Short mmCIF file of C-alpha atoms in Angstrom, two decimals:
data_model
loop_
_atom_site.label_atom_id
_atom_site.label_comp_id
_atom_site.label_asym_id
_atom_site.label_seq_id
_atom_site.Cartn_x
_atom_site.Cartn_y
_atom_site.Cartn_z
CA UNK A 475 71.67 68.80 98.84
CA UNK A 476 70.08 66.52 101.35
CA UNK A 477 67.27 69.12 101.86
CA UNK A 478 67.27 71.16 98.97
CA UNK A 479 67.41 68.14 96.39
CA UNK A 480 66.36 64.89 98.09
CA UNK A 481 63.95 66.34 100.65
CA UNK A 482 65.86 64.61 103.49
CA UNK A 483 65.90 66.36 106.86
CA UNK A 484 68.71 65.63 109.41
CA UNK A 485 69.82 67.46 112.32
CA UNK A 486 73.37 69.04 111.75
CA UNK A 487 75.08 66.41 113.73
CA UNK A 488 73.43 63.80 111.76
CA UNK A 489 74.75 65.35 108.36
CA UNK A 490 78.47 65.26 109.66
CA UNK A 491 79.24 62.04 108.23
CA UNK A 492 78.12 63.05 104.83
CA UNK A 493 79.95 66.37 105.06
CA UNK A 494 83.22 64.50 105.73
CA UNK A 495 82.21 62.33 102.97
CA UNK A 496 82.01 65.30 100.51
CA UNK A 497 85.36 66.64 101.78
CA UNK A 498 87.26 63.41 100.99
CA UNK A 499 85.21 62.60 97.68
CA UNK A 500 88.61 62.74 95.38
CA UNK A 501 90.30 60.56 97.74
CA UNK A 502 87.90 57.80 97.94
CA UNK A 503 86.99 57.22 94.39
CA UNK A 504 86.49 53.47 93.67
CA UNK A 505 86.38 52.70 97.17
CA UNK A 506 83.28 51.25 99.23
CA UNK A 507 82.25 53.72 101.91
CA UNK A 508 79.34 53.40 104.23
CA UNK A 509 77.95 56.76 105.63
CA UNK A 510 75.28 56.98 108.30
CA UNK A 511 72.82 59.78 108.42
CA UNK A 512 71.15 60.05 111.66
CA UNK A 513 68.36 61.99 113.44
CA UNK A 514 65.92 64.80 112.61
CA UNK A 515 66.01 66.40 115.80
CA UNK A 516 65.22 69.92 114.19
CA UNK A 517 63.08 72.84 115.00
CA UNK A 518 60.82 72.97 112.24
CA UNK A 519 60.81 76.63 112.41
CA UNK A 520 64.36 76.78 111.23
CA UNK A 521 63.92 74.72 107.99
CA UNK A 522 64.11 78.02 105.91
CA UNK A 523 67.30 79.07 107.59
CA UNK A 524 68.90 75.47 107.07
CA UNK A 525 67.90 75.86 103.30
CA UNK A 526 69.30 79.40 103.04
CA UNK A 527 72.63 78.44 104.73
CA UNK A 528 72.95 75.57 102.43
CA UNK A 529 72.38 77.68 99.18
CA UNK A 530 74.78 80.10 100.39
CA UNK A 531 77.39 77.65 101.24
CA UNK A 532 76.70 75.79 98.07
CA UNK A 533 77.36 78.78 95.85
CA UNK A 534 73.74 78.99 94.64
CA UNK A 535 72.28 82.17 96.51
CA UNK A 536 74.09 85.54 96.34
CA UNK A 537 73.20 88.82 97.75
CA UNK A 538 73.99 92.06 96.03
CA UNK A 539 73.58 95.86 96.58
CA UNK A 540 72.02 97.06 93.48
CA UNK A 541 71.95 100.64 92.11
CA UNK A 542 68.23 101.05 90.60
CA UNK A 543 67.83 104.01 88.64
CA UNK A 544 64.75 105.89 89.89
CA UNK A 545 62.66 106.03 86.84
CA UNK A 546 59.72 103.83 85.51
CA UNK A 547 60.89 100.43 84.04
CA UNK A 548 64.19 99.79 85.78
CA UNK A 549 63.14 96.76 87.74
CA UNK A 550 61.58 95.47 84.26
CA UNK A 551 64.94 96.24 82.67
CA UNK A 552 66.74 94.40 85.40
CA UNK A 553 64.65 91.30 85.12
CA UNK A 554 64.77 91.26 81.42
CA UNK A 555 68.23 92.22 80.61
CA UNK A 556 70.25 91.36 83.59
CA UNK A 557 68.91 88.22 85.05
CA UNK A 558 69.55 84.94 83.33
CA UNK A 559 66.69 82.60 82.22
CA UNK A 560 67.11 80.23 85.35
CA UNK A 561 67.99 83.04 88.10
CA UNK A 562 65.33 83.67 90.57
CA UNK A 563 64.90 86.91 92.73
CA UNK A 564 64.53 85.51 96.31
CA UNK A 565 64.93 88.69 98.26
CA UNK A 566 64.23 92.38 97.50
CA UNK A 567 64.36 95.47 99.61
CA UNK A 568 64.35 98.63 97.84
CA UNK A 569 64.88 102.07 99.68
CA UNK A 570 63.57 105.12 97.63
CA UNK A 571 65.56 107.99 97.94
CA UNK A 572 64.05 111.51 96.75
CA UNK A 573 66.06 113.81 94.58
CA UNK A 574 68.52 111.06 93.72
CA UNK A 575 69.39 109.55 90.38
CA UNK A 576 69.54 105.91 91.85
CA UNK A 577 68.00 104.24 94.87
CA UNK A 578 70.03 101.30 96.46
CA UNK A 579 68.28 97.80 96.67
CA UNK A 580 69.59 94.58 98.36
CA UNK A 581 68.85 91.76 95.88
CA UNK A 582 68.93 88.23 96.78
CA UNK A 583 69.25 85.98 93.73
CA UNK A 584 69.22 82.02 93.62
CA UNK A 585 71.07 80.54 90.65
CA UNK A 586 70.53 77.12 88.96
CA UNK A 587 74.14 76.58 88.41
CA UNK A 588 77.03 77.90 90.37
CA UNK A 589 78.93 78.90 86.91
CA UNK A 590 76.01 81.52 86.53
CA UNK A 591 77.53 83.97 88.87
CA UNK A 592 80.30 85.79 87.08
CA UNK A 593 78.15 86.21 83.79
CA UNK A 594 75.41 87.56 86.07
CA UNK A 595 77.80 90.22 87.74
CA UNK A 596 79.27 91.11 84.36
CA UNK A 597 75.77 91.74 83.14
CA UNK A 598 75.00 93.95 86.21
CA UNK A 599 78.18 95.97 85.59
CA UNK A 600 77.41 96.33 82.02
CA UNK A 601 74.03 97.73 82.70
CA UNK A 602 75.32 100.01 85.53
CA UNK A 603 73.12 98.11 88.21
CA UNK A 604 75.93 96.73 90.18
CA UNK A 605 77.06 98.17 93.38
CA UNK A 606 78.32 95.64 95.56
CA UNK A 607 78.56 91.66 96.18
CA UNK A 608 77.56 91.11 99.89
CA UNK A 609 78.06 87.36 100.52
CA UNK A 610 81.78 88.00 101.24
CA UNK A 611 81.13 90.64 103.88
CA UNK A 612 79.84 88.72 106.83
CA UNK A 613 79.63 91.82 108.96
CA UNK A 614 77.50 93.89 106.62
CA UNK A 615 75.55 90.83 105.65
CA UNK A 616 74.55 89.98 109.05
CA UNK A 617 73.20 93.39 109.65
CA UNK A 618 70.87 93.37 106.65
CA UNK A 619 69.76 89.82 106.61
#
């Protein structure tokens, strides 16, 4: 949230106090707490990587293996009938296969609300686009991303 919502850039060690605060949020309700954010010793070229990891950890970004029918209009159908109105495709890698009914694609989707994940997967399955959820497969996920 520091980076994505508040546009505050701190180095990972500098955000440690806030990360701890989040972990103890329920236990410190009604108490006065001071949290010090420090440092911005970051490699500016890693900002997008930091944002990506924050979205993944926060449950807002998800990667899927999607089965696209190899016919005209399949992507349009996916966007119109599967994605929610606030869902954004942030990554798309398609592999066209000849003489096959379906072609695999890796699709990254950023959600506005974490609770939108289950309905998204249900719509993918209902329209026969769903193949696999990749966020919980670190070995496969790291090879592709």
